[in-house]
PDB file of C-alpha atoms and ligand atoms in Angstrom:
ATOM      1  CA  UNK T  15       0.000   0.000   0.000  1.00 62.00           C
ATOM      2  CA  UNK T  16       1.346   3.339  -0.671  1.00 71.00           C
ATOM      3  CA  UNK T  17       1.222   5.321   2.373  1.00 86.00           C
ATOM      4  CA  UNK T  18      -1.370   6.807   5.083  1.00 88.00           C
ATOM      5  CA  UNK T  19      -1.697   9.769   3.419  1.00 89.00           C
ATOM      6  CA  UNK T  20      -3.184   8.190   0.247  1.00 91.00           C
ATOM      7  CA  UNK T  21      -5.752   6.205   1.991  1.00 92.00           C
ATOM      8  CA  UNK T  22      -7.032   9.033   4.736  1.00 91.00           C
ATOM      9  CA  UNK T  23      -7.147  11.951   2.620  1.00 87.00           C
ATOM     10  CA  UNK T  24      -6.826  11.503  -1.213  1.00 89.00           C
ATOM     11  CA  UNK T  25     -10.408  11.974  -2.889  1.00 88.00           C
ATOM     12  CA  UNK T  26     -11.202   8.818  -5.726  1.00 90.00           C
ATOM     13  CA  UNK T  27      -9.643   8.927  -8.973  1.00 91.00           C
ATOM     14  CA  UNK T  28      -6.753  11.203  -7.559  1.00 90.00           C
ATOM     15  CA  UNK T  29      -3.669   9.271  -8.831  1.00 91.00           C
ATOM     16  CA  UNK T  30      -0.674   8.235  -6.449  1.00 92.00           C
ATOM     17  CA  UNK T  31       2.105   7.735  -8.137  1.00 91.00           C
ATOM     18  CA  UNK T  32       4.648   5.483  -7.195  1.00 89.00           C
ATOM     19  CA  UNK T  33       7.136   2.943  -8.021  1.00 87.00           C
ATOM     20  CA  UNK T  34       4.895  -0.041  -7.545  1.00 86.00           C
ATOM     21  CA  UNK T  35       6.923  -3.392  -6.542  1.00 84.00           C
ATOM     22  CA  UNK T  36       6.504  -6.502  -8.906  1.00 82.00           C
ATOM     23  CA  UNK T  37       5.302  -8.584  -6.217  1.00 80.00           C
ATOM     24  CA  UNK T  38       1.961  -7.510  -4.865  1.00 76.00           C
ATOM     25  CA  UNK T  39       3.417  -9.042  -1.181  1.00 76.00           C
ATOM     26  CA  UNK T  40       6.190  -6.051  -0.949  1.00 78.00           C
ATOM     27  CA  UNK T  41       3.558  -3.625  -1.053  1.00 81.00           C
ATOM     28  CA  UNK T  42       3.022  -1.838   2.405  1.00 81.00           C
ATOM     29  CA  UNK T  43       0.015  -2.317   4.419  1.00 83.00           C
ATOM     30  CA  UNK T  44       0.120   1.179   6.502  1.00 89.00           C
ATOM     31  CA  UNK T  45      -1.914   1.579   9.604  1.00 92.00           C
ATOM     32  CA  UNK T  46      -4.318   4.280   9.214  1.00 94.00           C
ATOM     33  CA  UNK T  47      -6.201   6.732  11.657  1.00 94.00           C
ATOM     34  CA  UNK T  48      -9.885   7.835  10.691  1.00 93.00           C
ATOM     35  CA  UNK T  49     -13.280   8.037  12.233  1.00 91.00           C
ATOM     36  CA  UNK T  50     -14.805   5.244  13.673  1.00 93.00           C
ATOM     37  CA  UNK T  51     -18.635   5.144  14.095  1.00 92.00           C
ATOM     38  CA  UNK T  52     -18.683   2.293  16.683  1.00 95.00           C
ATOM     39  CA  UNK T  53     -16.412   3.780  19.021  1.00 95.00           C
ATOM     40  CA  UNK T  54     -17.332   7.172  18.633  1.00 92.00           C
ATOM     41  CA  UNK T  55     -14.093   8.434  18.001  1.00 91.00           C
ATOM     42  CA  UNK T  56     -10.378   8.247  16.616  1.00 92.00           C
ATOM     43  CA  UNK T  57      -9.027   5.165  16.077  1.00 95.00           C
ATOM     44  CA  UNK T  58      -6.368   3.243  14.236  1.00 96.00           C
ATOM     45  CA  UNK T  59      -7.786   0.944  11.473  1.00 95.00           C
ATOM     46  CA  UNK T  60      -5.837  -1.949  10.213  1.00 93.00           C
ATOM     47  CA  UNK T  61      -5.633  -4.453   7.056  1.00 87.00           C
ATOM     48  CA  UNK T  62      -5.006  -7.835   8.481  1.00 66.00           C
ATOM     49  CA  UNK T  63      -5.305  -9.306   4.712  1.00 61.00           C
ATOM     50  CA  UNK T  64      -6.001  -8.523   1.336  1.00 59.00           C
ATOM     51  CA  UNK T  65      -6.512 -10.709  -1.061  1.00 60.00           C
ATOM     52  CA  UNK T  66      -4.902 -10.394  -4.736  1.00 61.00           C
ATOM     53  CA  UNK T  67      -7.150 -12.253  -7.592  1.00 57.00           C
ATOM     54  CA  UNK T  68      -4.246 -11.350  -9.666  1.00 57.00           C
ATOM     55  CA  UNK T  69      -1.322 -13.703  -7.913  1.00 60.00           C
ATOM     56  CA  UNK T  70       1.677 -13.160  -6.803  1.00 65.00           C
ATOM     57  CA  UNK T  71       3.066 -10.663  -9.374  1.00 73.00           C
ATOM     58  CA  UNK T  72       1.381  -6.875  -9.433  1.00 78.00           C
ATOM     59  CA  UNK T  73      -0.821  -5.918 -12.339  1.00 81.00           C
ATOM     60  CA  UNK T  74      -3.451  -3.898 -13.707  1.00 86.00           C
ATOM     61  CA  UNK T  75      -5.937  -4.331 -11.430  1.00 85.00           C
ATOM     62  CA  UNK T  76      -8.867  -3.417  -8.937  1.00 88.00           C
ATOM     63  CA  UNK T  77      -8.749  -4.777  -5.450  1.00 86.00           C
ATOM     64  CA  UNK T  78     -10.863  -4.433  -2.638  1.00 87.00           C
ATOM     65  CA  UNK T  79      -9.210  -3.640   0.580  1.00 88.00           C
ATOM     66  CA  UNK T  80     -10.869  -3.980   4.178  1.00 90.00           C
ATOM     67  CA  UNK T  81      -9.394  -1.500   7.092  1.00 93.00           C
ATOM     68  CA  UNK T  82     -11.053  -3.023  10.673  1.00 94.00           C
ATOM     69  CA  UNK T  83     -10.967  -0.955  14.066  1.00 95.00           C
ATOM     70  CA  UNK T  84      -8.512  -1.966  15.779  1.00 95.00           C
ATOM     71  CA  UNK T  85     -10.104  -0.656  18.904  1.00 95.00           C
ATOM     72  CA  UNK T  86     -13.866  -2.370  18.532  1.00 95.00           C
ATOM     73  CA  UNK T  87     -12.399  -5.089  15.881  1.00 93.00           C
ATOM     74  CA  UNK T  88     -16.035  -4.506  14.525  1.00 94.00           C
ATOM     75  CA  UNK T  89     -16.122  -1.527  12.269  1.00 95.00           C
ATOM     76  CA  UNK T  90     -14.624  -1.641   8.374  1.00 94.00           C
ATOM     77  CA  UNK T  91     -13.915   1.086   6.052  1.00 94.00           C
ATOM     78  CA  UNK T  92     -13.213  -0.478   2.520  1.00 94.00           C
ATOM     79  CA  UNK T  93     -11.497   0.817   0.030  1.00 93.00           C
ATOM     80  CA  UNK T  94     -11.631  -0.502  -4.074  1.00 92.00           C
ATOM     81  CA  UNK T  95      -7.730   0.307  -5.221  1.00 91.00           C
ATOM     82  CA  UNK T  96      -6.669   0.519  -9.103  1.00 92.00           C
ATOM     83  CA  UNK T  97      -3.440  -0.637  -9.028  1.00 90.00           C
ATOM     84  CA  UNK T  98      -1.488   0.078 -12.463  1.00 91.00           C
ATOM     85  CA  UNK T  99       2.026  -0.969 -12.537  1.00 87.00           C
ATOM     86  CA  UNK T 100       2.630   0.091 -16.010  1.00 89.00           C
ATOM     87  CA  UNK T 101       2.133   3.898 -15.781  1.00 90.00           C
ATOM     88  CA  UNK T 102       3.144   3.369 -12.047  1.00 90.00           C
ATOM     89  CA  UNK T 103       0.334   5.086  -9.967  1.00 93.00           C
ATOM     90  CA  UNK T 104      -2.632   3.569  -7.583  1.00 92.00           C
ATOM     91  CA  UNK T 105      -5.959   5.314  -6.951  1.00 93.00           C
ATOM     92  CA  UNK T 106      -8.789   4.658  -5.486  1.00 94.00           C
ATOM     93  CA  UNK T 107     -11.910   4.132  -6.956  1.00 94.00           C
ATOM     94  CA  UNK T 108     -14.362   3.299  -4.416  1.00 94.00           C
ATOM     95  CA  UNK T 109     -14.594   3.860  -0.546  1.00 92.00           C
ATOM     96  CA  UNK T 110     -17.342   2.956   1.907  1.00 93.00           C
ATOM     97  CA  UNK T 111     -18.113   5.006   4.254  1.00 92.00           C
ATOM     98  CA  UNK T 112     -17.662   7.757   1.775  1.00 87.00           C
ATOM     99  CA  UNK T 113     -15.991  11.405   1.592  1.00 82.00           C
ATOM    100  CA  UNK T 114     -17.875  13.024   4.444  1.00 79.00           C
ATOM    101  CA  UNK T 115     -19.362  16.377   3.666  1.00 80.00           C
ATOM    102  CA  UNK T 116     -20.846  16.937   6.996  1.00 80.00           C
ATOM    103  CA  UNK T 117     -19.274  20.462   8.698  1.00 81.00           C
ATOM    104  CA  UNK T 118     -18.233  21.490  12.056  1.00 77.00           C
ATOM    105  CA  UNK T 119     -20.445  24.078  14.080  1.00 80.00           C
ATOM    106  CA  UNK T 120     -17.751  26.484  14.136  1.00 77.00           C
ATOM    107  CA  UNK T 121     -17.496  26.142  10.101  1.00 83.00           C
ATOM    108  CA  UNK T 122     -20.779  26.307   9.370  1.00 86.00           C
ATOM    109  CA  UNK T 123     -21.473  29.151  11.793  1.00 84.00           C
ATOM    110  CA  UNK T 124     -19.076  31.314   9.522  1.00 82.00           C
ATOM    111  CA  UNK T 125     -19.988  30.611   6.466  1.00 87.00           C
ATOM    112  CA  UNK T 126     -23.322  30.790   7.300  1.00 87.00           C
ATOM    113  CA  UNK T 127     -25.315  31.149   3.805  1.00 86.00           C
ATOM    114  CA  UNK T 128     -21.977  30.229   2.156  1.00 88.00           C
ATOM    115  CA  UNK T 129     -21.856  26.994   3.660  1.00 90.00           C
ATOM    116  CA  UNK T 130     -23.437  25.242   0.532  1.00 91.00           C
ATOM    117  CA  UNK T 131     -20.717  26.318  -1.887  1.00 93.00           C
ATOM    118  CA  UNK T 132     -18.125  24.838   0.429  1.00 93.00           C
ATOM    119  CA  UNK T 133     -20.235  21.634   0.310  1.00 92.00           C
ATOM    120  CA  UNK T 134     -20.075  22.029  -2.974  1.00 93.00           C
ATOM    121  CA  UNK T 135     -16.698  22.078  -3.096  1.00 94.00           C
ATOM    122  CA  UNK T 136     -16.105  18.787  -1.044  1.00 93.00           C
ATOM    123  CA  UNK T 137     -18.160  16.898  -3.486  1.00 92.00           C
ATOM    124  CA  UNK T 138     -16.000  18.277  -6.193  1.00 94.00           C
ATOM    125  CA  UNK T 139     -13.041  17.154  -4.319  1.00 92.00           C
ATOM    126  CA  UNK T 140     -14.412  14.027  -3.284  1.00 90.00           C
ATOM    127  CA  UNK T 141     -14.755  13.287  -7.438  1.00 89.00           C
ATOM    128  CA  UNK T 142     -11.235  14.809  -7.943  1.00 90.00           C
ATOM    129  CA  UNK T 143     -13.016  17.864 -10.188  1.00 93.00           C
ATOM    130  CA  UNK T 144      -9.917  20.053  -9.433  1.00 92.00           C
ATOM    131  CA  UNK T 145     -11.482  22.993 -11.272  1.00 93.00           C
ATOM    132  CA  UNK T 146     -14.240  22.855  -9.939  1.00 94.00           C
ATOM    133  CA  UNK T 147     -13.540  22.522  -6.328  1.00 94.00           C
ATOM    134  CA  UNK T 148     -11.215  25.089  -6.727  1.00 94.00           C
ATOM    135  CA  UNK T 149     -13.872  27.963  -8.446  1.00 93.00           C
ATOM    136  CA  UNK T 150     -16.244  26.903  -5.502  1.00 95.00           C
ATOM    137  CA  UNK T 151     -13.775  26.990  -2.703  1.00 94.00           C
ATOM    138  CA  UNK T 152     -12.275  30.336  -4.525  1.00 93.00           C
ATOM    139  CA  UNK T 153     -16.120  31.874  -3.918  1.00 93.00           C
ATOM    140  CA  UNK T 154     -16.205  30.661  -0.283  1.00 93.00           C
ATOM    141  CA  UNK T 155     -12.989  33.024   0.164  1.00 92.00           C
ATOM    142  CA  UNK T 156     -14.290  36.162  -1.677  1.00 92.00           C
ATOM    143  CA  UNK T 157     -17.936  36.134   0.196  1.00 91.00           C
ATOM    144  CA  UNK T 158     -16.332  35.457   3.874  1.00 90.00           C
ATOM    145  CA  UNK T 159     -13.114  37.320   3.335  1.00 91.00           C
ATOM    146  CA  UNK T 160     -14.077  41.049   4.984  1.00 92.00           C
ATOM    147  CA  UNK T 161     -15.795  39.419   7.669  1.00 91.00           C
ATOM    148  CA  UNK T 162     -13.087  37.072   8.727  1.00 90.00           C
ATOM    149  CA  UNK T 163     -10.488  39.951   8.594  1.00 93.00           C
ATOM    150  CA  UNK T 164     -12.797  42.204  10.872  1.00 93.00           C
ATOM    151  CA  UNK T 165     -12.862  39.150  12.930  1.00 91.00           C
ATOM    152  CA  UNK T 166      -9.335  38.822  13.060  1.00 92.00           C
ATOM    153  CA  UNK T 167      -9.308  42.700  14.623  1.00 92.00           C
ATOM    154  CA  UNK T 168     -10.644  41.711  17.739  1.00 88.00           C
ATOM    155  CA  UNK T 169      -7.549  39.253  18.615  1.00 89.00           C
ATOM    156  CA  UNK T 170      -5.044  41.863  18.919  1.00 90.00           C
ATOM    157  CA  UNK T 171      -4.625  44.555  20.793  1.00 89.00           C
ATOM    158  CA  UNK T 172      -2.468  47.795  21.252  1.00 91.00           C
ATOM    159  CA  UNK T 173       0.431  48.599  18.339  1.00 92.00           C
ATOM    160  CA  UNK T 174       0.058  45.902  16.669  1.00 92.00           C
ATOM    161  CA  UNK T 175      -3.926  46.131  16.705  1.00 93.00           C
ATOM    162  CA  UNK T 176      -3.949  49.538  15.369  1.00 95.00           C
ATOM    163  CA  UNK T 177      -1.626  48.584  12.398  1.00 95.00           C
ATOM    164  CA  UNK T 178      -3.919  45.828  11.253  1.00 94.00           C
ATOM    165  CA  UNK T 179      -7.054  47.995  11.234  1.00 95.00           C
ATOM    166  CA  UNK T 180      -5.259  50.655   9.556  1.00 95.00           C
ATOM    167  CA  UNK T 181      -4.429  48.279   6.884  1.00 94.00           C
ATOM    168  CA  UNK T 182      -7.986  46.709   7.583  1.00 94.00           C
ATOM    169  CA  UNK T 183      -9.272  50.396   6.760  1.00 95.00           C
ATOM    170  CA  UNK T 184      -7.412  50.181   2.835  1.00 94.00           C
ATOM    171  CA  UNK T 185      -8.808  46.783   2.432  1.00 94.00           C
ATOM    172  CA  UNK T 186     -12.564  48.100   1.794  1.00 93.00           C
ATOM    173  CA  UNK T 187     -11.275  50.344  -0.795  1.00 93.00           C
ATOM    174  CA  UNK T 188     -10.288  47.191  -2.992  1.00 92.00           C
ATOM    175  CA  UNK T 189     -12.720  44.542  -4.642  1.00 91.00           C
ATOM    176  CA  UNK T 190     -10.032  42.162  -5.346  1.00 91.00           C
ATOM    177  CA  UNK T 191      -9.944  39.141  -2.797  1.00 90.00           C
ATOM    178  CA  UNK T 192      -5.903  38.631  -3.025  1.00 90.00           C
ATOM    179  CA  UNK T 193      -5.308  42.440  -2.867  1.00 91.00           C
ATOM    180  CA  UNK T 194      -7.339  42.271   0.616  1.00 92.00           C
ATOM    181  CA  UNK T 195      -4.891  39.846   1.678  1.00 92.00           C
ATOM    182  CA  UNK T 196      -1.553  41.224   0.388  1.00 92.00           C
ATOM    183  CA  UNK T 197      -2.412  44.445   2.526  1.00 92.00           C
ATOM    184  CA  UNK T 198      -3.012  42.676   5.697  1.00 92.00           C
ATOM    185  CA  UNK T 199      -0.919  39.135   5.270  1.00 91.00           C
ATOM    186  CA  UNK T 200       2.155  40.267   7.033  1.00 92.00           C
ATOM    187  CA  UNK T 201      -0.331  41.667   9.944  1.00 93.00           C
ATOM    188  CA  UNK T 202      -1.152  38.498  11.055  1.00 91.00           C
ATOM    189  CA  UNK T 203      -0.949  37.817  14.841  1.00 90.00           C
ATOM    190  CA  UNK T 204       1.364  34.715  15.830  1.00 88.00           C
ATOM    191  CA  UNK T 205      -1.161  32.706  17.171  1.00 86.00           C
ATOM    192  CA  UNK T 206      -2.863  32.354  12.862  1.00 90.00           C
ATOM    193  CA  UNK T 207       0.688  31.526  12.209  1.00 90.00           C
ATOM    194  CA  UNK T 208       1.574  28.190  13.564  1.00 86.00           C
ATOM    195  CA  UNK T 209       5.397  27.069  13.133  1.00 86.00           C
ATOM    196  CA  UNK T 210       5.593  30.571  11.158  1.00 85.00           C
ATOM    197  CA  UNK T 211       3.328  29.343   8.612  1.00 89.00           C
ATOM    198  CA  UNK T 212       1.046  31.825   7.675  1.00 93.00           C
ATOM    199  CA  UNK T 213      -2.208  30.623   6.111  1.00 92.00           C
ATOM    200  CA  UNK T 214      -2.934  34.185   4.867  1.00 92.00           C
ATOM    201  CA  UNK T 215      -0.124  34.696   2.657  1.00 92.00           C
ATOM    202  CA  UNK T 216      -0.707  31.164   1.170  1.00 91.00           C
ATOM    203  CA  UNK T 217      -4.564  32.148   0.483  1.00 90.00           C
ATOM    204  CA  UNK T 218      -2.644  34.963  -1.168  1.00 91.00           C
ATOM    205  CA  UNK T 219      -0.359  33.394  -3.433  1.00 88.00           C
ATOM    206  CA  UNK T 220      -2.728  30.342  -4.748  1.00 88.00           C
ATOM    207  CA  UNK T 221      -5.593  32.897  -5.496  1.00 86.00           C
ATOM    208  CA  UNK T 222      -3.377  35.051  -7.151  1.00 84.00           C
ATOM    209  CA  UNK T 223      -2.177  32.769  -9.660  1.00 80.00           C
ATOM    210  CA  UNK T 224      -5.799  32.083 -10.798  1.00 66.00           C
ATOM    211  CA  UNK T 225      -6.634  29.090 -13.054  1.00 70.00           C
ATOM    212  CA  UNK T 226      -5.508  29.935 -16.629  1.00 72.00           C
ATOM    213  CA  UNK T 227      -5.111  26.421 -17.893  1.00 76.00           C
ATOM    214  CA  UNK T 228      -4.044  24.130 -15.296  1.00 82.00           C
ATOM    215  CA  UNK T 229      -5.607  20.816 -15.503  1.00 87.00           C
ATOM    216  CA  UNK T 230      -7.816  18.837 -12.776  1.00 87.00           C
ATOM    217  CA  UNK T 231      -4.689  17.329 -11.578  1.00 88.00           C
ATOM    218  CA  UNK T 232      -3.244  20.522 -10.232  1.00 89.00           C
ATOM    219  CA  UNK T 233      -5.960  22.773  -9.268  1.00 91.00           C
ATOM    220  CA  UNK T 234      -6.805  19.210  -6.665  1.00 91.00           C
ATOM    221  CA  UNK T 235      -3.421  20.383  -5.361  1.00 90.00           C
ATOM    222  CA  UNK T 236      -4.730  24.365  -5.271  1.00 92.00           C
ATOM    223  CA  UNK T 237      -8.387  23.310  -3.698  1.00 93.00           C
ATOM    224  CA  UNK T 238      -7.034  21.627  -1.006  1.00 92.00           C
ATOM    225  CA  UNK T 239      -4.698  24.121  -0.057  1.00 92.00           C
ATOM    226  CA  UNK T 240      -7.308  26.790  -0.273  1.00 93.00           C
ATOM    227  CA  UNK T 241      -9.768  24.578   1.870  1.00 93.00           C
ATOM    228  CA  UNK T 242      -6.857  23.512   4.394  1.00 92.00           C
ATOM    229  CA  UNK T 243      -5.537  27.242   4.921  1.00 93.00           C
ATOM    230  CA  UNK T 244      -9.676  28.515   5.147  1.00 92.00           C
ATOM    231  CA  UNK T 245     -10.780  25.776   7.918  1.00 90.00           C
ATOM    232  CA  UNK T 246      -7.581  26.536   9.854  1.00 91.00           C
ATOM    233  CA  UNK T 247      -8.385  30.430   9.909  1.00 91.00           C
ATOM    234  CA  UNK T 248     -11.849  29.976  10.650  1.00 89.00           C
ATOM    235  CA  UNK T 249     -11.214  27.354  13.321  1.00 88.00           C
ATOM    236  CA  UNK T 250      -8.464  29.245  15.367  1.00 89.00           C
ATOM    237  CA  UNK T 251      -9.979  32.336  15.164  1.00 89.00           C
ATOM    238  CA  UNK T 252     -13.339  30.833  16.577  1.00 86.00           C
ATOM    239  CA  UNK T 253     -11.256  29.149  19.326  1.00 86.00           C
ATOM    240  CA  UNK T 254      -9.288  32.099  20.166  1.00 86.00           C
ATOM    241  CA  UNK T 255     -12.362  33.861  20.578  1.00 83.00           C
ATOM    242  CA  UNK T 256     -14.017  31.612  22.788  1.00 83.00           C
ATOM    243  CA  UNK T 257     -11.127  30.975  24.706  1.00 84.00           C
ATOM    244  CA  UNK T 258     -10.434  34.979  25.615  1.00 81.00           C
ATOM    245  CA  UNK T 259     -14.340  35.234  26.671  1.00 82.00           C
ATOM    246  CA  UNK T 260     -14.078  32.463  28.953  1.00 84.00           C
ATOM    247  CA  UNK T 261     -10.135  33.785  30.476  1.00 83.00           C
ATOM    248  CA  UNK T 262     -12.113  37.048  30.767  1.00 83.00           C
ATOM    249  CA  UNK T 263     -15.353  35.752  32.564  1.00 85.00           C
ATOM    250  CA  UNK T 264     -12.953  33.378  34.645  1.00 85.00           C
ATOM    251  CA  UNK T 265     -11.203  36.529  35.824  1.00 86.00           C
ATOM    252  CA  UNK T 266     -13.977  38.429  36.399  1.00 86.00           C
ATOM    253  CA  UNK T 267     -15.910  36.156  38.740  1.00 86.00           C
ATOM    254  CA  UNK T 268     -11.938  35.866  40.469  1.00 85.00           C
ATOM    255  CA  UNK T 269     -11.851  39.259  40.944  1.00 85.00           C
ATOM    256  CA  UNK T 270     -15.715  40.230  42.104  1.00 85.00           C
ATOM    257  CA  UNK T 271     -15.151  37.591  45.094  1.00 84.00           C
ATOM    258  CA  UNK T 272     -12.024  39.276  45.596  1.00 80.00           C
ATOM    259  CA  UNK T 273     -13.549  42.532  45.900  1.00 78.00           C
ATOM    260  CA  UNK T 274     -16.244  41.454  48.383  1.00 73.00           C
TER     261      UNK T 274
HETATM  262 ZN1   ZN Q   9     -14.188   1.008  16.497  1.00 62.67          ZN
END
């Protein structure tokens, strides 16, 4: 098997490529970690066995291979592989449970009426429709982007607060999604940039490239990049959020008993 990766995240038809072995026994069998309904939770799912119709030596072919909870030893997720040793690549062309599309509360509370585009989106994904996944996700961005910048305002405070709504302030004058962002990317307070990543300057440079012609293939690459650096924004900055109100009512109850 090729690697975790592959199998947890990779929508169907999405090729992996790789230097398949001759001998369908080399190939890997990687322990995976994904949802389990059973349990309720987490867990690590593992193929015991899969079983090659083909023999012993790899070749065109679609397999079906069974992942079982390794905590309940109860629950499978199956997935159909196309292995192709020729042009070197697997995919997969089946799963069961499929791509969930469901969204967190946090998610869907921001995007509120935008929250069917980035559904949308996942089901383009889920079909490996790079273009369109990308256009939908692309949407999501321009219709949320002013609010999620204003929200960003209230995490900071003093200096560094008044330089990002100054900038914030220039941002209304432009209609251009990636403009917004080049003005305020560099703003962004440490705690949207983890391990000095910062998911605002890579919103900036994949929506500034555009589509032009790039196939399916790579705009897959774009959407999920988009969609990764978009739920981590809207995530940490609901968390943040919630986490200051609570340190503030925390201290506030502290300091009214103190007072009495
Ligand atoms: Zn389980």
């Amino acid at each position: 098997m090729p690697n975790r990766e592959f199998l947890e995240e990779y929508p169907l038809y999405r090729k992996f490529k790789m230097d398949l072995p001759e001998v369908e026994t080399q190939l890997e069998k990687p322990a995976i970690h994904m949802h389990c309904p059973v349990c309720g939770s987490e867990q690590t799912f593992n193929a015991d066995s899969f079983v090659f119709t083909s023999g012993v030596v790899l070749r065109k072919c679609v397999q079906k291979v069974p992942y079982r909870c390794a905590s309940c030893g109860e629950f499978d997720r199956v997935f159909l592989l196309k292995f192709d040793p020729e042009e070197n690549y697997v995919m997969k062309v089946g799963q069961e449970p499929p791509w969930d599309i469901s969204l967190d509360r946090d998610l869907e509370k921001m995007l509120g009426d935008h929250a069917d585009y980035y559904k949308k989106g996942l089901i383009c994904e889920s079909q490996s429709y790079g273009i369109g996944a990308f256009s939908y996700y692309r949407r999501v961005v321009e219709e949320i982007i002013d609010e999620l910048l204003d929200e960003i305002a209230d995490l900071m405070t003093g200096g560094e607060r008044d330089r990002y709504l100054e900038a914030l302030e220039q941002t209304k004058k432009t209609k251009i999604t990636h403009d917004k962002i080049d003005l305020v990317k560099d703003l962004l307070p440490p705690i949207l940039r983890p391990n000095e990543m910062n998911p605002l300057s890579v919103l900036h440079d994949v929506l500034s490239q555009g589509l032009h012609r790039e196939s399916d293939e790579h705009c897959i690459e774009l959407a999920m990049t988009v969609r990764e650096a978009l739920v981590f924004l809207v995530n940490q900055v609901a968390a943040s959020r919630a986490a200051a109100a609570s340190f503030t009512e925390s201290m506030r109850k502290l300091l009214d008993r103190r007072t009495k």
